[in-house]
PDB file of C-alpha atoms in Angstrom:
ATOM      1  CA  MET A   1      86.359 179.363 101.692  1.00 49.00           C
ATOM      2  CA  PHE A   2      86.928 180.385 105.342  1.00 53.00           C
ATOM      3  CA  SER A   3      85.178 177.399 106.376  1.00 59.00           C
ATOM      4  CA  ASP A   4      87.204 174.868 104.470  1.00 60.00           C
ATOM      5  CA  SER A   5      90.402 176.647 105.664  1.00 59.00           C
ATOM      6  CA  LEU A   6      88.802 176.411 109.352  1.00 61.00           C
ATOM      7  CA  ILE A   7      88.128 172.592 109.196  1.00 65.00           C
ATOM      8  CA  SER A   8      91.758 172.100 107.400  1.00 64.00           C
ATOM      9  CA  GLU A   9      93.374 173.733 110.021  1.00 63.00           C
ATOM     10  CA  LEU A  10      91.390 172.256 113.035  1.00 66.00           C
ATOM     11  CA  ASP A  11      92.607 169.044 111.497  1.00 67.00           C
ATOM     12  CA  ARG A  12      95.922 169.810 111.290  1.00 68.00           C
ATOM     13  CA  GLY A  13      95.586 170.896 115.252  1.00 67.00           C
ATOM     14  CA  LEU A  14      94.083 167.770 116.114  1.00 66.00           C
ATOM     15  CA  ARG A  15      97.093 166.206 114.783  1.00 66.00           C
ATOM     16  CA  ALA A  16      99.344 168.008 116.659  1.00 70.00           C
ATOM     17  CA  ILE A  17      97.428 167.354 119.966  1.00 71.00           C
ATOM     18  CA  ALA A  18      97.603 164.112 119.371  1.00 64.00           C
ATOM     19  CA  GLY A  19     101.069 163.598 118.303  1.00 64.00           C
ATOM     20  CA  VAL A  20     100.978 162.354 114.976  1.00 67.00           C
ATOM     21  CA  THR A  21     103.035 165.159 112.868  1.00 75.00           C
ATOM     22  CA  GLN A  22     105.940 164.260 111.057  1.00 77.00           C
ATOM     23  CA  ALA A  23     109.242 166.499 110.763  1.00 80.00           C
ATOM     24  CA  SER A  24     110.169 167.469 107.236  1.00 81.00           C
ATOM     25  CA  ARG A  25     113.792 167.830 108.684  1.00 87.00           C
ATOM     26  CA  PRO A  26     115.704 165.277 110.765  1.00 90.00           C
ATOM     27  CA  THR A  27     115.955 165.230 114.378  1.00 90.00           C
ATOM     28  CA  PRO A  28     119.125 167.541 115.252  1.00 91.00           C
ATOM     29  CA  THR A  29     121.695 165.347 116.571  1.00 87.00           C
ATOM     30  CA  PRO A  30     125.076 166.442 118.010  1.00 83.00           C
ATOM     31  CA  VAL A  31     128.225 166.901 115.486  1.00 69.00           C
ATOM     32  CA  THR A  32     131.014 167.645 117.866  1.00 55.00           C
ATOM     33  CA  ALA A  33     130.878 167.688 121.746  1.00 46.00           C
ATOM     34  CA  THR A  34     132.794 170.140 123.205  1.00 48.00           C
ATOM     35  CA  ASN A  35     134.266 167.422 125.555  1.00 48.00           C
ATOM     36  CA  SER A  36     135.039 164.416 123.498  1.00 46.00           C
ATOM     37  CA  ASP A  37     134.868 162.208 126.506  1.00 47.00           C
ATOM     38  CA  ALA A  38     131.230 163.520 127.294  1.00 48.00           C
ATOM     39  CA  PRO A  39     128.757 160.626 126.979  1.00 44.00           C
ATOM     40  CA  ILE A  40     126.016 161.001 124.454  1.00 54.00           C
ATOM     41  CA  ALA A  41     123.986 157.832 125.469  1.00 62.00           C
ATOM     42  CA  ASP A  42     120.754 158.296 127.620  1.00 68.00           C
ATOM     43  CA  ASP A  43     121.739 155.726 130.042  1.00 65.00           C
ATOM     44  CA  ALA A  44     124.437 158.370 131.337  1.00 79.00           C
ATOM     45  CA  LEU A  45     121.735 160.443 132.749  1.00 84.00           C
ATOM     46  CA  THR A  46     120.747 159.629 136.223  1.00 87.00           C
ATOM     47  CA  SER A  47     117.261 158.916 136.921  1.00 88.00           C
ATOM     48  CA  GLU A  48     116.677 162.593 138.638  1.00 90.00           C
ATOM     49  CA  GLU A  49     118.339 163.963 135.452  1.00 93.00           C
ATOM     50  CA  ARG A  50     116.207 161.833 132.951  1.00 92.00           C
ATOM     51  CA  ARG A  51     112.941 163.213 135.044  1.00 94.00           C
ATOM     52  CA  HIS A  52     114.316 166.459 134.960  1.00 95.00           C
ATOM     53  CA  VAL A  53     115.055 166.571 131.145  1.00 95.00           C
ATOM     54  CA  ALA A  54     111.471 165.027 130.500  1.00 95.00           C
ATOM     55  CA  GLY A  55     109.814 167.701 132.264  1.00 95.00           C
ATOM     56  CA  LEU A  56     111.546 170.381 130.304  1.00 95.00           C
ATOM     57  CA  MET A  57     111.182 168.519 127.061  1.00 95.00           C
ATOM     58  CA  ARG A  58     107.324 167.970 127.814  1.00 95.00           C
ATOM     59  CA  VAL A  59     107.087 171.928 128.282  1.00 95.00           C
ATOM     60  CA  ASN A  60     108.942 172.715 125.274  1.00 94.00           C
ATOM     61  CA  HIS A  61     106.584 170.076 123.234  1.00 94.00           C
ATOM     62  CA  VAL A  62     103.464 172.110 124.872  1.00 93.00           C
ATOM     63  CA  GLY A  63     105.113 175.341 123.595  1.00 91.00           C
ATOM     64  CA  GLU A  64     105.292 173.926 120.127  1.00 90.00           C
ATOM     65  CA  VAL A  65     101.261 172.888 120.394  1.00 92.00           C
ATOM     66  CA  CYS A  66     100.716 176.454 121.167  1.00 91.00           C
ATOM     67  CA  ALA A  67     102.692 177.618 118.555  1.00 87.00           C
ATOM     68  CA  GLN A  68     100.725 175.556 116.055  1.00 87.00           C
ATOM     69  CA  ALA A  69      97.553 176.806 117.311  1.00 90.00           C
ATOM     70  CA  LEU A  70      98.687 180.441 117.400  1.00 89.00           C
ATOM     71  CA  TYR A  71     100.281 180.362 113.700  1.00 88.00           C
ATOM     72  CA  GLN A  72      97.115 178.654 112.398  1.00 89.00           C
ATOM     73  CA  ALA A  73      94.846 181.256 114.024  1.00 89.00           C
ATOM     74  CA  GLN A  74      96.830 184.279 112.876  1.00 89.00           C
ATOM     75  CA  LYS A  75      96.983 182.460 109.259  1.00 88.00           C
ATOM     76  CA  LEU A  76      93.192 182.445 109.084  1.00 87.00           C
ATOM     77  CA  ALA A  77      92.591 185.987 110.509  1.00 86.00           C
ATOM     78  CA  THR A  78      94.750 187.785 107.981  1.00 87.00           C
ATOM     79  CA  LYS A  79      93.391 188.907 104.582  1.00 86.00           C
ATOM     80  CA  ARG A  80      97.104 189.165 103.008  1.00 86.00           C
ATOM     81  CA  PRO A  81      98.330 186.089 101.487  1.00 88.00           C
ATOM     82  CA  GLU A  82     102.172 186.898 101.953  1.00 86.00           C
ATOM     83  CA  LEU A  83     101.297 186.718 105.561  1.00 85.00           C
ATOM     84  CA  ARG A  84      99.447 183.572 105.006  1.00 86.00           C
ATOM     85  CA  ARG A  85     102.698 182.517 103.514  1.00 85.00           C
ATOM     86  CA  ALA A  86     104.571 183.671 106.301  1.00 83.00           C
ATOM     87  CA  PHE A  87     102.868 182.263 108.936  1.00 85.00           C
ATOM     88  CA  GLU A  88     102.593 178.884 107.279  1.00 84.00           C
ATOM     89  CA  HIS A  89     106.431 178.609 106.862  1.00 81.00           C
ATOM     90  CA  ALA A  90     106.930 179.344 110.451  1.00 83.00           C
ATOM     91  CA  GLY A  91     104.132 176.794 111.337  1.00 82.00           C
ATOM     92  CA  LYS A  92     106.117 174.244 109.551  1.00 83.00           C
ATOM     93  CA  GLU A  93     109.216 174.995 111.158  1.00 84.00           C
ATOM     94  CA  GLU A  94     107.373 174.760 114.540  1.00 85.00           C
ATOM     95  CA  GLU A  95     105.937 171.350 113.515  1.00 89.00           C
ATOM     96  CA  ASP A  96     109.669 169.764 113.117  1.00 90.00           C
ATOM     97  CA  HIS A  97     109.881 171.083 116.553  1.00 92.00           C
ATOM     98  CA  LEU A  98     107.236 169.383 117.623  1.00 91.00           C
ATOM     99  CA  ALA A  99     107.941 166.008 116.121  1.00 92.00           C
ATOM    100  CA  TRP A 100     111.427 166.601 117.508  1.00 94.00           C
ATOM    101  CA  THR A 101     110.145 167.101 121.210  1.00 94.00           C
ATOM    102  CA  ALA A 102     107.763 164.304 120.770  1.00 92.00           C
ATOM    103  CA  HIS A 103     110.374 162.154 119.886  1.00 92.00           C
ATOM    104  CA  ARG A 104     112.946 162.987 122.456  1.00 94.00           C
ATOM    105  CA  LEU A 105     110.167 162.362 125.265  1.00 93.00           C
ATOM    106  CA  SER A 106     109.513 158.749 123.914  1.00 92.00           C
ATOM    107  CA  GLU A 107     113.220 157.955 123.804  1.00 91.00           C
ATOM    108  CA  LEU A 108     113.222 159.211 127.925  1.00 92.00           C
ATOM    109  CA  GLY A 109     110.318 156.847 128.617  1.00 91.00           C
ATOM    110  CA  SER A 110     107.879 159.878 129.247  1.00 94.00           C
ATOM    111  CA  ARG A 111     104.790 161.470 127.495  1.00 92.00           C
ATOM    112  CA  PRO A 112     103.543 164.650 126.157  1.00 92.00           C
ATOM    113  CA  SER A 113     101.135 166.845 128.263  1.00 92.00           C
ATOM    114  CA  LEU A 114      97.887 165.489 129.318  1.00 90.00           C
ATOM    115  CA  LEU A 115      96.548 169.098 129.124  1.00 92.00           C
ATOM    116  CA  ASN A 116      97.542 169.285 125.385  1.00 92.00           C
ATOM    117  CA  PRO A 117      93.894 170.045 124.007  1.00 92.00           C
ATOM    118  CA  LEU A 118      93.618 172.965 126.719  1.00 91.00           C
ATOM    119  CA  TRP A 119      96.865 174.178 125.843  1.00 91.00           C
ATOM    120  CA  TYR A 120      95.841 174.219 122.150  1.00 92.00           C
ATOM    121  CA  ALA A 121      92.443 175.675 122.336  1.00 91.00           C
ATOM    122  CA  GLY A 122      93.580 178.599 124.431  1.00 91.00           C
ATOM    123  CA  ALA A 123      96.409 179.566 121.995  1.00 91.00           C
ATOM    124  CA  PHE A 124      94.118 179.159 118.951  1.00 91.00           C
ATOM    125  CA  ALA A 125      91.884 181.785 120.839  1.00 91.00           C
ATOM    126  CA  ILE A 126      94.672 184.178 121.757  1.00 90.00           C
ATOM    127  CA  GLY A 127      96.242 183.928 118.343  1.00 90.00           C
ATOM    128  CA  PHE A 128      92.722 184.445 116.579  1.00 91.00           C
ATOM    129  CA  VAL A 129      92.251 187.683 118.464  1.00 91.00           C
ATOM    130  CA  ALA A 130      95.775 189.043 117.829  1.00 89.00           C
ATOM    131  CA  GLY A 131      95.428 188.598 114.216  1.00 88.00           C
ATOM    132  CA  LYS A 132      92.202 190.414 114.201  1.00 89.00           C
ATOM    133  CA  CYS A 133      93.611 193.363 115.795  1.00 89.00           C
ATOM    134  CA  GLY A 134      95.744 194.149 112.581  1.00 90.00           C
ATOM    135  CA  ASP A 135      98.777 192.576 110.808  1.00 90.00           C
ATOM    136  CA  LYS A 136     101.214 195.086 112.411  1.00 92.00           C
ATOM    137  CA  VAL A 137      99.566 193.941 115.962  1.00 92.00           C
ATOM    138  CA  SER A 138      99.710 190.113 114.793  1.00 91.00           C
ATOM    139  CA  LEU A 139     103.155 190.425 113.444  1.00 92.00           C
ATOM    140  CA  GLY A 140     104.280 192.222 116.778  1.00 92.00           C
ATOM    141  CA  PHE A 141     102.580 189.248 118.818  1.00 90.00           C
ATOM    142  CA  MET A 142     104.875 186.673 116.888  1.00 90.00           C
ATOM    143  CA  SER A 143     107.534 188.736 117.205  1.00 92.00           C
ATOM    144  CA  GLU A 144     107.026 188.999 121.045  1.00 92.00           C
ATOM    145  CA  THR A 145     106.278 185.588 121.549  1.00 91.00           C
ATOM    146  CA  GLU A 146     109.410 184.263 119.758  1.00 91.00           C
ATOM    147  CA  ARG A 147     111.461 186.483 121.958  1.00 92.00           C
ATOM    148  CA  GLN A 148     110.148 185.036 124.909  1.00 92.00           C
ATOM    149  CA  VAL A 149     110.318 181.644 123.305  1.00 92.00           C
ATOM    150  CA  GLU A 150     114.185 182.176 122.868  1.00 93.00           C
ATOM    151  CA  HIS A 151     115.041 183.361 126.642  1.00 92.00           C
ATOM    152  CA  HIS A 152     112.852 180.381 127.779  1.00 91.00           C
ATOM    153  CA  LEU A 153     115.296 178.216 125.556  1.00 94.00           C
ATOM    154  CA  ASP A 154     118.377 179.835 126.733  1.00 94.00           C
ATOM    155  CA  SER A 155     117.161 178.726 130.246  1.00 94.00           C
ATOM    156  CA  HIS A 156     116.475 175.193 129.197  1.00 94.00           C
ATOM    157  CA  LEU A 157     119.928 175.233 127.740  1.00 94.00           C
ATOM    158  CA  ASP A 158     121.413 176.380 131.308  1.00 93.00           C
ATOM    159  CA  GLU A 159     119.438 173.415 133.038  1.00 93.00           C
ATOM    160  CA  LEU A 160     119.935 170.476 130.834  1.00 94.00           C
ATOM    161  CA  PRO A 161     122.886 168.261 131.753  1.00 93.00           C
ATOM    162  CA  PRO A 162     125.895 169.107 129.692  1.00 91.00           C
ATOM    163  CA  HIS A 163     126.104 165.358 128.838  1.00 89.00           C
ATOM    164  CA  ASP A 164     122.637 165.537 127.228  1.00 92.00           C
ATOM    165  CA  LEU A 165     124.063 166.194 123.842  1.00 92.00           C
ATOM    166  CA  ARG A 166     120.678 164.804 122.427  1.00 92.00           C
ATOM    167  CA  SER A 167     118.222 167.312 124.094  1.00 94.00           C
ATOM    168  CA  ARG A 168     120.750 170.204 123.740  1.00 94.00           C
ATOM    169  CA  ALA A 169     121.200 169.598 120.217  1.00 94.00           C
ATOM    170  CA  ILE A 170     117.417 169.728 119.501  1.00 95.00           C
ATOM    171  CA  VAL A 171     116.951 172.879 121.879  1.00 95.00           C
ATOM    172  CA  ASP A 172     119.834 174.828 120.298  1.00 94.00           C
ATOM    173  CA  GLN A 173     118.062 174.150 116.428  1.00 94.00           C
ATOM    174  CA  MET A 174     114.766 175.374 118.144  1.00 93.00           C
ATOM    175  CA  ARG A 175     116.372 178.484 119.219  1.00 94.00           C
ATOM    176  CA  VAL A 176     118.002 179.285 116.372  1.00 93.00           C
ATOM    177  CA  ASP A 177     114.661 178.795 114.044  1.00 91.00           C
ATOM    178  CA  GLU A 178     112.519 181.075 116.608  1.00 91.00           C
ATOM    179  CA  ILE A 179     115.333 184.018 116.444  1.00 93.00           C
ATOM    180  CA  GLU A 180     114.715 183.839 112.649  1.00 90.00           C
ATOM    181  CA  HIS A 181     110.922 183.787 113.043  1.00 89.00           C
ATOM    182  CA  GLY A 182     110.869 186.720 115.234  1.00 89.00           C
ATOM    183  CA  GLN A 183     113.198 188.769 113.087  1.00 91.00           C
ATOM    184  CA  ALA A 184     111.176 187.846 110.116  1.00 89.00           C
ATOM    185  CA  ALA A 185     107.806 188.998 111.796  1.00 89.00           C
ATOM    186  CA  ARG A 186     109.614 192.426 112.931  1.00 90.00           C
ATOM    187  CA  ASP A 187     111.048 192.802 108.987  1.00 89.00           C
ATOM    188  CA  ALA A 188     107.638 192.227 107.861  1.00 87.00           C
ATOM    189  CA  GLY A 189     106.246 195.289 110.000  1.00 87.00           C
ATOM    190  CA  GLY A 190     105.524 193.982 113.364  1.00 87.00           C
ATOM    191  CA  VAL A 191     105.281 196.448 115.880  1.00 90.00           C
ATOM    192  CA  GLU A 192     106.658 196.184 119.695  1.00 89.00           C
ATOM    193  CA  LEU A 193     103.654 195.627 122.111  1.00 90.00           C
ATOM    194  CA  PRO A 194     103.016 197.849 124.965  1.00 90.00           C
ATOM    195  CA  VAL A 195     104.842 196.419 128.197  1.00 92.00           C
ATOM    196  CA  PRO A 196     101.747 195.433 130.258  1.00 91.00           C
ATOM    197  CA  VAL A 197     100.968 193.016 127.212  1.00 90.00           C
ATOM    198  CA  GLN A 198     104.197 191.644 127.462  1.00 91.00           C
ATOM    199  CA  ARG A 199     104.007 191.047 130.895  1.00 92.00           C
ATOM    200  CA  VAL A 200     100.700 189.553 130.678  1.00 91.00           C
ATOM    201  CA  MET A 201     102.378 187.140 128.077  1.00 89.00           C
ATOM    202  CA  ARG A 202     105.060 186.160 130.305  1.00 90.00           C
ATOM    203  CA  ALA A 203     102.701 185.586 133.143  1.00 92.00           C
ATOM    204  CA  ALA A 204     100.614 183.302 131.181  1.00 89.00           C
ATOM    205  CA  ALA A 205     103.857 181.402 129.836  1.00 89.00           C
ATOM    206  CA  LYS A 206     104.762 180.870 133.367  1.00 90.00           C
ATOM    207  CA  VAL A 207     101.400 179.293 134.057  1.00 91.00           C
ATOM    208  CA  MET A 208     101.914 176.840 131.012  1.00 89.00           C
ATOM    209  CA  THR A 209     105.161 175.933 131.821  1.00 90.00           C
ATOM    210  CA  THR A 210     105.399 175.450 135.339  1.00 92.00           C
ATOM    211  CA  THR A 211     101.881 173.004 134.965  1.00 94.00           C
ATOM    212  CA  ALA A 212     103.391 171.398 131.845  1.00 92.00           C
ATOM    213  CA  TYR A 213     106.422 170.346 133.314  1.00 91.00           C
ATOM    214  CA  TYR A 214     104.360 167.874 135.623  1.00 92.00           C
ATOM    215  CA  ILE A 215     101.330 167.091 133.679  1.00 90.00           C
TER     216      ILE A 215
END
């Protein structure tokens, strides 16, 4: 029943907001550094670098809270079992990202965003509306979201200290997964969203990332 599914997804969302999710894959770790002399330990980070990295990882954690909400809402909105399975698969991998970023924040002595309940609620509403606009639009929304997240993670790889190999390994694997999710959405029939919609999505993401960096 729809009500049972809704309760189940909201329970999952509450666990995401509370930071009690469990990853199904181990946290990515650097295998081979490009510079064998590059330090890996966090004590190699200066206090300013640590603060900046924590801000970036908090933003990424918020992004994963939003991803949970989006995919849960889109899964509830579609009537096609194969799409529900697709959203469920993507959501599971995003749940890994959520756990990884939460763990990294803890290592850095920092915390997730205090506004996570707000981010989750807003993303859930947007995802449900997108889902009710039709499967092709919903998949297109997924594709565009992942495309923007990919570019966002690219910018974080540019900003992260070169010697922070722990954070870089996490962000790099997240980027690989997001590319796969976006391609899967396009392969499933997702349509390209109108340019004005893409711009609104970027503007909303800018507000979220700027705020979450600090709060």
